[in-house]
Every structure is written in structure tokens, then in C-alpha cells.
PDB file of N, CA, C and O in Angstrom:
ATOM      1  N   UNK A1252      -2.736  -7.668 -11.709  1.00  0.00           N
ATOM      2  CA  UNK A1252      -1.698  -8.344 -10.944  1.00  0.00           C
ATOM      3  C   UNK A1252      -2.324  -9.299  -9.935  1.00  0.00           C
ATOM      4  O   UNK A1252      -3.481  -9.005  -9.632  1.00  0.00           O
ATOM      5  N   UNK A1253      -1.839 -10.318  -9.382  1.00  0.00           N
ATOM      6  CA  UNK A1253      -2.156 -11.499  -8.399  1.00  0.00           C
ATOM      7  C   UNK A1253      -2.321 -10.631  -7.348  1.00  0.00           C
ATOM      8  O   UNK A1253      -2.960 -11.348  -6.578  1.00  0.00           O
ATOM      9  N   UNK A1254      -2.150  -9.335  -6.659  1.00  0.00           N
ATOM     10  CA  UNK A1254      -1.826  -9.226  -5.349  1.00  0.00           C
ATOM     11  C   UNK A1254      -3.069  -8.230  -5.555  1.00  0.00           C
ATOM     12  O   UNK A1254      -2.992  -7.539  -4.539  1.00  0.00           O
ATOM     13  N   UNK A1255      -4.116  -7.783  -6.252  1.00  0.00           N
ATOM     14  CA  UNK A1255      -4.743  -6.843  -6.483  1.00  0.00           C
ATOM     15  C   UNK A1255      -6.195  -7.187  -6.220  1.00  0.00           C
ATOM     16  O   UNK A1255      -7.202  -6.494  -6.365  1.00  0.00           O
ATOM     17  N   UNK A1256      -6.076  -8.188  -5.880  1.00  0.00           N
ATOM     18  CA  UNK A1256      -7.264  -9.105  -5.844  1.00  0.00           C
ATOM     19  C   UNK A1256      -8.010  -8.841  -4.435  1.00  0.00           C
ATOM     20  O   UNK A1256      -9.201  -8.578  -4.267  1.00  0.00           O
ATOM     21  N   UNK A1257      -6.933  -8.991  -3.412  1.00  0.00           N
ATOM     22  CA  UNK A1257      -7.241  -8.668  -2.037  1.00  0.00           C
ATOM     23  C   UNK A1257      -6.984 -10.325  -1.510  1.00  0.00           C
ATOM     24  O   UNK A1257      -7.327 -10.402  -0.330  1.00  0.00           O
ATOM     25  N   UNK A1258      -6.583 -11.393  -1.935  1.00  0.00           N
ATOM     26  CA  UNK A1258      -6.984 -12.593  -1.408  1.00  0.00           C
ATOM     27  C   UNK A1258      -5.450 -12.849  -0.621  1.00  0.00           C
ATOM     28  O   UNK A1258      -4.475 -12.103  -0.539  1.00  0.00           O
ATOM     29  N   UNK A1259      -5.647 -13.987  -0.184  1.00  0.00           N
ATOM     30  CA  UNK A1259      -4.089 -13.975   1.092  1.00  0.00           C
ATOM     31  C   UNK A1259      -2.909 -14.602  -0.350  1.00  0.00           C
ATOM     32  O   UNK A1259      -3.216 -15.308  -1.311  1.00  0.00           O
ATOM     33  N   UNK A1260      -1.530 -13.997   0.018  1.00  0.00           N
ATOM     34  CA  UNK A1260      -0.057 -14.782  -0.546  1.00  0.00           C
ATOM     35  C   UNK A1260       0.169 -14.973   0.051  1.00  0.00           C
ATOM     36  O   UNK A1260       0.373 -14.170   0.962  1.00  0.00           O
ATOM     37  N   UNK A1261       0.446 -16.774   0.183  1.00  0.00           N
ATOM     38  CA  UNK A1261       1.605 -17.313   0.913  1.00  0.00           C
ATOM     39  C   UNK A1261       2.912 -17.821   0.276  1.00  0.00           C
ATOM     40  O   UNK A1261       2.774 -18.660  -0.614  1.00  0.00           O
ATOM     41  N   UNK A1262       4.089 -17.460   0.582  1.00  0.00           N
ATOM     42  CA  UNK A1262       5.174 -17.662  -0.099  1.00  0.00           C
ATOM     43  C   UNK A1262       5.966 -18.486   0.862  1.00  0.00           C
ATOM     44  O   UNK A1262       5.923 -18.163   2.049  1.00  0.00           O
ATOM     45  N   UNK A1263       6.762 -19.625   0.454  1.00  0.00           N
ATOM     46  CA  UNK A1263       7.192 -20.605   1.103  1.00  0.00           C
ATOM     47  C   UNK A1263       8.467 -20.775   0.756  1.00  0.00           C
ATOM     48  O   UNK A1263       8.327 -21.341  -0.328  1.00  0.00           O
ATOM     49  N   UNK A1264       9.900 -20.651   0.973  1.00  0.00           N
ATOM     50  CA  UNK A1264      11.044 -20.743   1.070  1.00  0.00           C
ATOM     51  C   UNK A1264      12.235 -21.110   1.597  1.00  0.00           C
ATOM     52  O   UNK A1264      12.180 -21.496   2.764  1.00  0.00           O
ATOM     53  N   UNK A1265      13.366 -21.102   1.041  1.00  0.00           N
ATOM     54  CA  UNK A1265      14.424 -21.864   2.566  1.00  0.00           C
ATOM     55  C   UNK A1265      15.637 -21.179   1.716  1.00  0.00           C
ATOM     56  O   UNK A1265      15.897 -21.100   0.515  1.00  0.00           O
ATOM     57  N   UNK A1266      16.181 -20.777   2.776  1.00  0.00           N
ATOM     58  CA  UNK A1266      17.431 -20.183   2.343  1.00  0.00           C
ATOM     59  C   UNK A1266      17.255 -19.118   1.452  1.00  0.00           C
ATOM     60  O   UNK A1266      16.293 -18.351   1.504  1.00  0.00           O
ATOM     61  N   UNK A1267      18.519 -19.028   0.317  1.00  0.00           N
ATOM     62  CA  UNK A1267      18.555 -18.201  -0.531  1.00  0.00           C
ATOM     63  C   UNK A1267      17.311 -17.853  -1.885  1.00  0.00           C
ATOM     64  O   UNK A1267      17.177 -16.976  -2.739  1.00  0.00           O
ATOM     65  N   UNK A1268      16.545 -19.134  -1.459  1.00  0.00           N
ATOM     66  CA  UNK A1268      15.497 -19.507  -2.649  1.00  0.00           C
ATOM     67  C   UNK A1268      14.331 -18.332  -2.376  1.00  0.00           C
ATOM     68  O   UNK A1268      13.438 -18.276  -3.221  1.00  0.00           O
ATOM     69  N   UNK A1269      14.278 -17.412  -1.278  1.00  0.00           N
ATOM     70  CA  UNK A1269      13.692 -16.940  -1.704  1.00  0.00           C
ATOM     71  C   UNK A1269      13.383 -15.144  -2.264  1.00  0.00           C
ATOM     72  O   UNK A1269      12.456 -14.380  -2.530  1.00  0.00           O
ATOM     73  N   UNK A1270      14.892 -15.195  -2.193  1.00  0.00           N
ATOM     74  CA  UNK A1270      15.240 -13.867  -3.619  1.00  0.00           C
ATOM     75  C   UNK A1270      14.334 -13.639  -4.495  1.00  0.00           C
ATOM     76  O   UNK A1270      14.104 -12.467  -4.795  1.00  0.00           O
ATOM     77  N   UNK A1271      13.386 -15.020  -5.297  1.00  0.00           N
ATOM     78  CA  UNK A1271      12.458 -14.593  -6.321  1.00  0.00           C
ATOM     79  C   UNK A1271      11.535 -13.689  -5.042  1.00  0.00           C
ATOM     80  O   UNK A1271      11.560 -12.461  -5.122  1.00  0.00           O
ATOM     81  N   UNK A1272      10.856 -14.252  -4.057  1.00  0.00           N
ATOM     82  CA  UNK A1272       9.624 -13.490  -3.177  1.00  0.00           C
ATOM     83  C   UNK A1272      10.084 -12.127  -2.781  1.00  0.00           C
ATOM     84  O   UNK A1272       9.240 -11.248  -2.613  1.00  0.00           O
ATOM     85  N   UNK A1273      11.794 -11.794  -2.563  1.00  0.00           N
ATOM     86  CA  UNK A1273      11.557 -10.361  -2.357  1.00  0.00           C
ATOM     87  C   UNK A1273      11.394  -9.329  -3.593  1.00  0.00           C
ATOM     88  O   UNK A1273      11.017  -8.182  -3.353  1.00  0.00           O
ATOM     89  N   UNK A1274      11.660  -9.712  -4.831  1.00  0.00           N
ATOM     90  CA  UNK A1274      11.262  -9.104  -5.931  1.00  0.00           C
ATOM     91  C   UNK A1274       9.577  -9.021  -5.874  1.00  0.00           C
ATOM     92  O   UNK A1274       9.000  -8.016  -6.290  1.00  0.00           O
ATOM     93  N   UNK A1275       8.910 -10.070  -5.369  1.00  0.00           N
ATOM     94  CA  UNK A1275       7.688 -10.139  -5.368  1.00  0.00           C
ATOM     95  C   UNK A1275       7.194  -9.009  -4.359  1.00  0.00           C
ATOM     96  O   UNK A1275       6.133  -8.651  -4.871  1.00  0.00           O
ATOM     97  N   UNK A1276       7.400  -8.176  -3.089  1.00  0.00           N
ATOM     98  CA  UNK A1276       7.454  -8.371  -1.913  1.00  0.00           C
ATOM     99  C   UNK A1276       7.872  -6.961  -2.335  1.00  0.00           C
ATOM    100  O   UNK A1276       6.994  -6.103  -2.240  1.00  0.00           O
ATOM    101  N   UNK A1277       9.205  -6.544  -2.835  1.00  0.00           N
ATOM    102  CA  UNK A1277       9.164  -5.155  -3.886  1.00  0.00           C
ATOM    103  C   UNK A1277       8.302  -4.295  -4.694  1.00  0.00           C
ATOM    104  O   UNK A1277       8.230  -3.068  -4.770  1.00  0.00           O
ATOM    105  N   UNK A1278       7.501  -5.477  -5.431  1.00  0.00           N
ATOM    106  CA  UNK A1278       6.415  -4.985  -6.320  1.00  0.00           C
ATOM    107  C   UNK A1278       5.469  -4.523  -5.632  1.00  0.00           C
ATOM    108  O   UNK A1278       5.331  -3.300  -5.655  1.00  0.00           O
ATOM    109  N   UNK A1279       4.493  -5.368  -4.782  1.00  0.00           N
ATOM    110  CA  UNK A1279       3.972  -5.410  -3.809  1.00  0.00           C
ATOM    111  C   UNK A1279       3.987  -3.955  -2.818  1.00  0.00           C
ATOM    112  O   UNK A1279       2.970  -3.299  -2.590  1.00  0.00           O
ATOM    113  N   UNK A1280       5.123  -3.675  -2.385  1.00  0.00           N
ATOM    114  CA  UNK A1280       5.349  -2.162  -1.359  1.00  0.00           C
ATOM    115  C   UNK A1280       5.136  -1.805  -2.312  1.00  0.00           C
ATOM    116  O   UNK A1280       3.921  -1.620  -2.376  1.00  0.00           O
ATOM    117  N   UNK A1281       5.826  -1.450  -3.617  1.00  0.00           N
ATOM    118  CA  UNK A1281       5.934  -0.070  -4.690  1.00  0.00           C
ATOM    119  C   UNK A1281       4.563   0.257  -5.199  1.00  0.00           C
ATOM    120  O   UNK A1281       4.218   1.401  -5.495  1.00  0.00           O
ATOM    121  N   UNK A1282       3.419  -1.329  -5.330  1.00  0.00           N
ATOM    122  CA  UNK A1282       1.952  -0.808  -5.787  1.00  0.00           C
ATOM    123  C   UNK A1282       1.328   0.120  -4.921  1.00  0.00           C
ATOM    124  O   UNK A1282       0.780   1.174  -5.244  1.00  0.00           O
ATOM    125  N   UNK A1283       1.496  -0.492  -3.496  1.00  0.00           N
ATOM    126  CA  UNK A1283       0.941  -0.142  -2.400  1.00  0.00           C
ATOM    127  C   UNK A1283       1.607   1.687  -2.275  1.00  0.00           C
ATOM    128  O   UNK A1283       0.755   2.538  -2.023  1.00  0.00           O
ATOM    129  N   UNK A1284       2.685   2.031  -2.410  1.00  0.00           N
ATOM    130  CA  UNK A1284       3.271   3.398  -2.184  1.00  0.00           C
ATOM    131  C   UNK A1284       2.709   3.926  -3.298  1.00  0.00           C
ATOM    132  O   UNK A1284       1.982   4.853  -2.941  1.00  0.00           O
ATOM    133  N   UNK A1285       2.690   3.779  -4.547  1.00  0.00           N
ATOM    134  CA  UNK A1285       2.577   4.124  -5.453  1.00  0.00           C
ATOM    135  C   UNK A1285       0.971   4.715  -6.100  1.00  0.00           C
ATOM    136  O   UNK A1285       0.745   5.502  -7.020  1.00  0.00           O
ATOM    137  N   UNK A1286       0.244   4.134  -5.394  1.00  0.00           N
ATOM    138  CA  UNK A1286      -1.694   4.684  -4.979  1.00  0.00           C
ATOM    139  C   UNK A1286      -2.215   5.132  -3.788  1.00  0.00           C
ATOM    140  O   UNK A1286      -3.339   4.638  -3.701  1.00  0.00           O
ATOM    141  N   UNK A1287      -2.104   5.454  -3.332  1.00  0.00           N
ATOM    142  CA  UNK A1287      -2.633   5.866  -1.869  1.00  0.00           C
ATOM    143  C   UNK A1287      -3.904   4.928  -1.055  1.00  0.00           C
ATOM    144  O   UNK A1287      -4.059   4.599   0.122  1.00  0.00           O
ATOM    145  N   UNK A1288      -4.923   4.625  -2.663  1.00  0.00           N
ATOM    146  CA  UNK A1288      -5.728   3.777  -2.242  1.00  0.00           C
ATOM    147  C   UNK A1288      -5.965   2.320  -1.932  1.00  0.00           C
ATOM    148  O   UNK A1288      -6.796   1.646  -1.323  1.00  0.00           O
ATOM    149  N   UNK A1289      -4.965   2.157  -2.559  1.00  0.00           N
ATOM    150  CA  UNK A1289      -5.014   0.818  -2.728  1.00  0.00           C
ATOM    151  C   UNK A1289      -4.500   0.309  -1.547  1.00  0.00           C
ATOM    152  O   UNK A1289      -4.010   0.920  -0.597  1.00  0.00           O
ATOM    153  N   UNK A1290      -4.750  -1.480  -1.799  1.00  0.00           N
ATOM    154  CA  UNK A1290      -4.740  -2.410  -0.960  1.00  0.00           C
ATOM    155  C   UNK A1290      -4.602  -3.795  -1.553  1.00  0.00           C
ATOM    156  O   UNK A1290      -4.800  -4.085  -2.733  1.00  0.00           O
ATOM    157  N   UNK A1291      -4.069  -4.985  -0.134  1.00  0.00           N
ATOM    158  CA  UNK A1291      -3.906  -6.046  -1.040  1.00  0.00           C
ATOM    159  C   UNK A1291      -4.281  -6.761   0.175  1.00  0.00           C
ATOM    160  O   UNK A1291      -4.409  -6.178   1.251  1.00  0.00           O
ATOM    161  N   UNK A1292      -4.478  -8.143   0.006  1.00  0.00           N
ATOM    162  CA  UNK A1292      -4.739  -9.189   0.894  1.00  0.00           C
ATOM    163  C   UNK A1292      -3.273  -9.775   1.489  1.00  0.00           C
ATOM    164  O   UNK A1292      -2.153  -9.735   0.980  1.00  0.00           O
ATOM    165  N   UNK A1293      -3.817 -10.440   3.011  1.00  0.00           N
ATOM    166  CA  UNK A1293      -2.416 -10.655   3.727  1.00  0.00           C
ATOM    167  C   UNK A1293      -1.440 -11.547   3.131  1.00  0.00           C
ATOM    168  O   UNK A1293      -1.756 -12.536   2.469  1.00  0.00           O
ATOM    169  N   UNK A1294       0.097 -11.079   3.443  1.00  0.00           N
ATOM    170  CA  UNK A1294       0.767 -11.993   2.786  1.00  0.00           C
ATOM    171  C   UNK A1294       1.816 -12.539   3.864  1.00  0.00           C
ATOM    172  O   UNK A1294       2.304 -11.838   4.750  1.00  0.00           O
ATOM    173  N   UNK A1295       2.064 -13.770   3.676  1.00  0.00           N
ATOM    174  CA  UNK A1295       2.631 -14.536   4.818  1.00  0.00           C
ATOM    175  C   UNK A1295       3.733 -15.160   4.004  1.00  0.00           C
ATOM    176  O   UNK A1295       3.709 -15.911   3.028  1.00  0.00           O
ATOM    177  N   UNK A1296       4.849 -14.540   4.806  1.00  0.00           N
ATOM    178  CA  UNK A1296       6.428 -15.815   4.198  1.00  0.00           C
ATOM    179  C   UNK A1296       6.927 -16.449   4.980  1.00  0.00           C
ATOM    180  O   UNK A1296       7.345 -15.856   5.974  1.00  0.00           O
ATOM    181  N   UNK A1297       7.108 -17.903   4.893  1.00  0.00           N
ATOM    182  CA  UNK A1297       7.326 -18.548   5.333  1.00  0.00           C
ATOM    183  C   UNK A1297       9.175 -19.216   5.311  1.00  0.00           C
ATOM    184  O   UNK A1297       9.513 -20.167   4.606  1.00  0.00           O
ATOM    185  N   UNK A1298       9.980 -18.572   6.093  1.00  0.00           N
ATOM    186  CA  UNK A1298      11.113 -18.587   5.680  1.00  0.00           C
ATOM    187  C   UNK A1298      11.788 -19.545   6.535  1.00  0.00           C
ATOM    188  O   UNK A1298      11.978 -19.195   7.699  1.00  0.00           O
ATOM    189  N   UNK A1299      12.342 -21.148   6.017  1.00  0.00           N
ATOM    190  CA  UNK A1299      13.205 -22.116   6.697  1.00  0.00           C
ATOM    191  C   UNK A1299      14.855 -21.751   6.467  1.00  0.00           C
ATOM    192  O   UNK A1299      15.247 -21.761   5.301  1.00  0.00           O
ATOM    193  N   UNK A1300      15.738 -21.461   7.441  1.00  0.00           N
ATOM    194  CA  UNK A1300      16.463 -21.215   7.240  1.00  0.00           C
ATOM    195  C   UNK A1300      17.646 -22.442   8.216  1.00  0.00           C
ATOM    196  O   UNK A1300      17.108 -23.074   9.125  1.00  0.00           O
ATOM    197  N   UNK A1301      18.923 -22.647   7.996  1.00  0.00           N
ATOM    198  CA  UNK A1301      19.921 -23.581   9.080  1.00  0.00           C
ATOM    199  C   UNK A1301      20.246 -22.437  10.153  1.00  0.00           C
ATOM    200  O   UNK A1301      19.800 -22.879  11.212  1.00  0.00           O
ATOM    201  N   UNK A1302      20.516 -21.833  10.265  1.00  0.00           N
ATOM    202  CA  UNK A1302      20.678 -20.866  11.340  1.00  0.00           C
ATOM    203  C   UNK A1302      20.927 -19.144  10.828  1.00  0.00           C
ATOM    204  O   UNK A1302      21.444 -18.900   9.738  1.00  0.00           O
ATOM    205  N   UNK A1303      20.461 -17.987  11.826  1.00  0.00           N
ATOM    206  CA  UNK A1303      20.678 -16.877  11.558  1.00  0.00           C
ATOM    207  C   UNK A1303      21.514 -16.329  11.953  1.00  0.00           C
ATOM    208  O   UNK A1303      21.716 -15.179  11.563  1.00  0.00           O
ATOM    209  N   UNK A1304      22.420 -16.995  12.982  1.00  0.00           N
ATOM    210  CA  UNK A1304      23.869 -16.316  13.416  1.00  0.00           C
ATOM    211  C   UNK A1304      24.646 -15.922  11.783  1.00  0.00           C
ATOM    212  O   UNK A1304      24.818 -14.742  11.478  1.00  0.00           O
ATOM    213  N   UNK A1305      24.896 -16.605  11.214  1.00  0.00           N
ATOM    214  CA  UNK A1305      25.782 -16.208  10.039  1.00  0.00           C
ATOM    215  C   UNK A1305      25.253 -14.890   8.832  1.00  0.00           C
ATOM    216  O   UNK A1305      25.565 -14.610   7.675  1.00  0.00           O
ATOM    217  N   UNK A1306      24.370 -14.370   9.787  1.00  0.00           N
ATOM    218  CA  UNK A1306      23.632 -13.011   8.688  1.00  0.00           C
ATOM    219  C   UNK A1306      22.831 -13.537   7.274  1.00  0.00           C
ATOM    220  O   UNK A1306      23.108 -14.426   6.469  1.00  0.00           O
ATOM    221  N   UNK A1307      21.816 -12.656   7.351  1.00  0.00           N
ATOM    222  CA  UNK A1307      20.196 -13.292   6.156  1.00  0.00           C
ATOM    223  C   UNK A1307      20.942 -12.257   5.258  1.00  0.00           C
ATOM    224  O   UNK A1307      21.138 -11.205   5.868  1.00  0.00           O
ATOM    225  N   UNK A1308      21.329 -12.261   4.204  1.00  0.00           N
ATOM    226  CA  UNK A1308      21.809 -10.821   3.562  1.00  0.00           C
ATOM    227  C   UNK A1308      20.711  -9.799   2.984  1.00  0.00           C
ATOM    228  O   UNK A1308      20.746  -8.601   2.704  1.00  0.00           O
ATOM    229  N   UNK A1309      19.484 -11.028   2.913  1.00  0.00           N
ATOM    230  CA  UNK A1309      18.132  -9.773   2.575  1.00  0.00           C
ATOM    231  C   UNK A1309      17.014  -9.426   3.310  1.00  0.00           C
ATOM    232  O   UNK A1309      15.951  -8.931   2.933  1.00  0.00           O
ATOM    233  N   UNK A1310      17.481  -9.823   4.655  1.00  0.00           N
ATOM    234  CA  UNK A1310      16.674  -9.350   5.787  1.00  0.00           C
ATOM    235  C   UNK A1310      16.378  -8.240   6.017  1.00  0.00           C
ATOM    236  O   UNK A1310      15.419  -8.038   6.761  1.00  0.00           O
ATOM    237  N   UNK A1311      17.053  -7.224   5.493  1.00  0.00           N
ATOM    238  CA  UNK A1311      16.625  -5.782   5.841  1.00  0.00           C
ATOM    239  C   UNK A1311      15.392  -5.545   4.419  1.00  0.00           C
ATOM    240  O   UNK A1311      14.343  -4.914   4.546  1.00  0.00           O
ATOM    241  N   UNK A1312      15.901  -6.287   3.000  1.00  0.00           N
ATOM    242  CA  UNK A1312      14.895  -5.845   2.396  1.00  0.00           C
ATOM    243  C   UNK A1312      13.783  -6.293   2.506  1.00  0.00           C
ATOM    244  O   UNK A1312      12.980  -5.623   1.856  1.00  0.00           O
ATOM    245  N   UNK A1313      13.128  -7.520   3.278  1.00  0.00           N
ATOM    246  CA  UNK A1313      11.906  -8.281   3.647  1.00  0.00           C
ATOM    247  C   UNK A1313      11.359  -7.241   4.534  1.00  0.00           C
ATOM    248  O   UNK A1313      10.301  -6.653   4.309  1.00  0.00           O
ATOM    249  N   UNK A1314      12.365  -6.970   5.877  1.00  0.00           N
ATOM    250  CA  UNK A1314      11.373  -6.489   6.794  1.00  0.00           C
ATOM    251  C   UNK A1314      11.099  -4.661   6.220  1.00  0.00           C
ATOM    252  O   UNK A1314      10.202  -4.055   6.807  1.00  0.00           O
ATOM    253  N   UNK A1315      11.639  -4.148   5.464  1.00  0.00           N
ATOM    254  CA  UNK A1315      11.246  -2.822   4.570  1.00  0.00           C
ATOM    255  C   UNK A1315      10.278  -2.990   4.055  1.00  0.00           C
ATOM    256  O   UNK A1315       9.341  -2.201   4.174  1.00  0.00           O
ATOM    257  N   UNK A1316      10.223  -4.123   3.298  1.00  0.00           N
ATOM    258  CA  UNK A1316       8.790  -4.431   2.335  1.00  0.00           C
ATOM    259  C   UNK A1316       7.323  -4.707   3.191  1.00  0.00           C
ATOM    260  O   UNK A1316       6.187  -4.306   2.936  1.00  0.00           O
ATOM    261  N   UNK A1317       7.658  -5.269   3.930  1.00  0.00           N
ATOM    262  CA  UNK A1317       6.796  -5.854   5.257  1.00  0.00           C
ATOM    263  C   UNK A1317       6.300  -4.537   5.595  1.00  0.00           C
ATOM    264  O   UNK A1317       5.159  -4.121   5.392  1.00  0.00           O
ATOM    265  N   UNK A1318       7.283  -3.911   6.138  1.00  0.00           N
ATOM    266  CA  UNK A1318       6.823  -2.787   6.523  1.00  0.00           C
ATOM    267  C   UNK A1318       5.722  -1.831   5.931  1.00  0.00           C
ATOM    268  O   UNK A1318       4.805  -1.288   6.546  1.00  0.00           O
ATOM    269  N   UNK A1319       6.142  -1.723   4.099  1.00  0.00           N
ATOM    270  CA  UNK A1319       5.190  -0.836   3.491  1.00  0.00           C
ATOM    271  C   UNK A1319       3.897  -1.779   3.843  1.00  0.00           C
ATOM    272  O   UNK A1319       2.957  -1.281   4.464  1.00  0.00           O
ATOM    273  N   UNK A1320       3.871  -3.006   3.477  1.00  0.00           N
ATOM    274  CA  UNK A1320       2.733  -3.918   3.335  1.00  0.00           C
ATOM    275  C   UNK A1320       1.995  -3.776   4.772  1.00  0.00           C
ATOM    276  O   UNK A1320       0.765  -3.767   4.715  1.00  0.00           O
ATOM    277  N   UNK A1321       2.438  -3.692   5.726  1.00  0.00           N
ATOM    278  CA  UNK A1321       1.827  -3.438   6.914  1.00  0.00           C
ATOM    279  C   UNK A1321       0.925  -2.269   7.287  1.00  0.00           C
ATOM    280  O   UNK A1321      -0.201  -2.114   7.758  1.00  0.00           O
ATOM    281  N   UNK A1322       2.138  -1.371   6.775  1.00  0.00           N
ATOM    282  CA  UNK A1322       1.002   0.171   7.014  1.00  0.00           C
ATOM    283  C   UNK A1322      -0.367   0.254   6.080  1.00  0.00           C
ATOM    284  O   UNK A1322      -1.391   0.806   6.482  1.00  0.00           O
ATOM    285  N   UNK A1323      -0.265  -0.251   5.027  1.00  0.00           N
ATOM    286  CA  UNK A1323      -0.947  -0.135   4.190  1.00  0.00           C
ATOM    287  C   UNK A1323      -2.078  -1.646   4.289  1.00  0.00           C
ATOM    288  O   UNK A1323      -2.519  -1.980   3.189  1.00  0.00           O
ATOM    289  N   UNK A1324      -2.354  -2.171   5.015  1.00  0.00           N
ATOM    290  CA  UNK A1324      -3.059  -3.320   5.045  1.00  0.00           C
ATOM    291  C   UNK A1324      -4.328  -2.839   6.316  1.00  0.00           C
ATOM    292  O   UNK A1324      -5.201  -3.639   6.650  1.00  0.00           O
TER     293      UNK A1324
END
């Protein structure tokens, strides 16, 4: 897999476009939960959005994923 490597992901997005990165971002936590040992290189998203008053609808699943990716980094 790309993320197994250890080298940095940067993922770049705006708005809704980037639904493909939390599937990515999914995989990513589930490798990481899924070995104990393992590890991956930092990953940075870069998210342009028009405003956040009107609710991100997948904000809770980014910062979950983030989360596994964090402990585990």
C-alpha cells in the first residue's frame, strides 16, 4: 500500500471533494488498528472550504481517523 512506506501524504481538497481522502484516511486508521506495529509517514489534509457555520457532514469522521493516525505515529 502507498501509506506503508513511511513517506509524508498530502491530500488537497475543497468542499465535498474530499470524501475520496476520508475513505483513504479509513484505510489508513484500520491498517494502523489492525497491527499493533505498524506505522506510516505524516499525513497532512489540506481542506478549503466557503464557510463552517453550515456543518462539514464528515468532520467527525476526519478528526476519528486523525485521531487513530495520531496515536499511532
Amino acid at each position: 500500500e502507498f501509506f506503508h512506506n513511511k513517506r509524508p501524504l498530502i491530500l488537497i481538497a475543497h468542499g465535498t471533494g474530499c470524501a475520496p481522502f476520508v475513505s483513504i484516511l479509513n484505510k489508513i486508521s484500520n491498517f494502523l488498528l489492525g497491527s499493533p506495529s505498524s506505522q506510516c509517514g505524516k499525513v497532512l489534509l489540506f481542506l478549503g472550504m466557503r464557510n463552517d457555520s453550515q456543518g462539514f457532514i464528515l468532520k467527525d469522521d476526519i478528526l476519528k481517523s486523525f485521531q487513530t493516525i495520531c496515536d499511532r505515529s
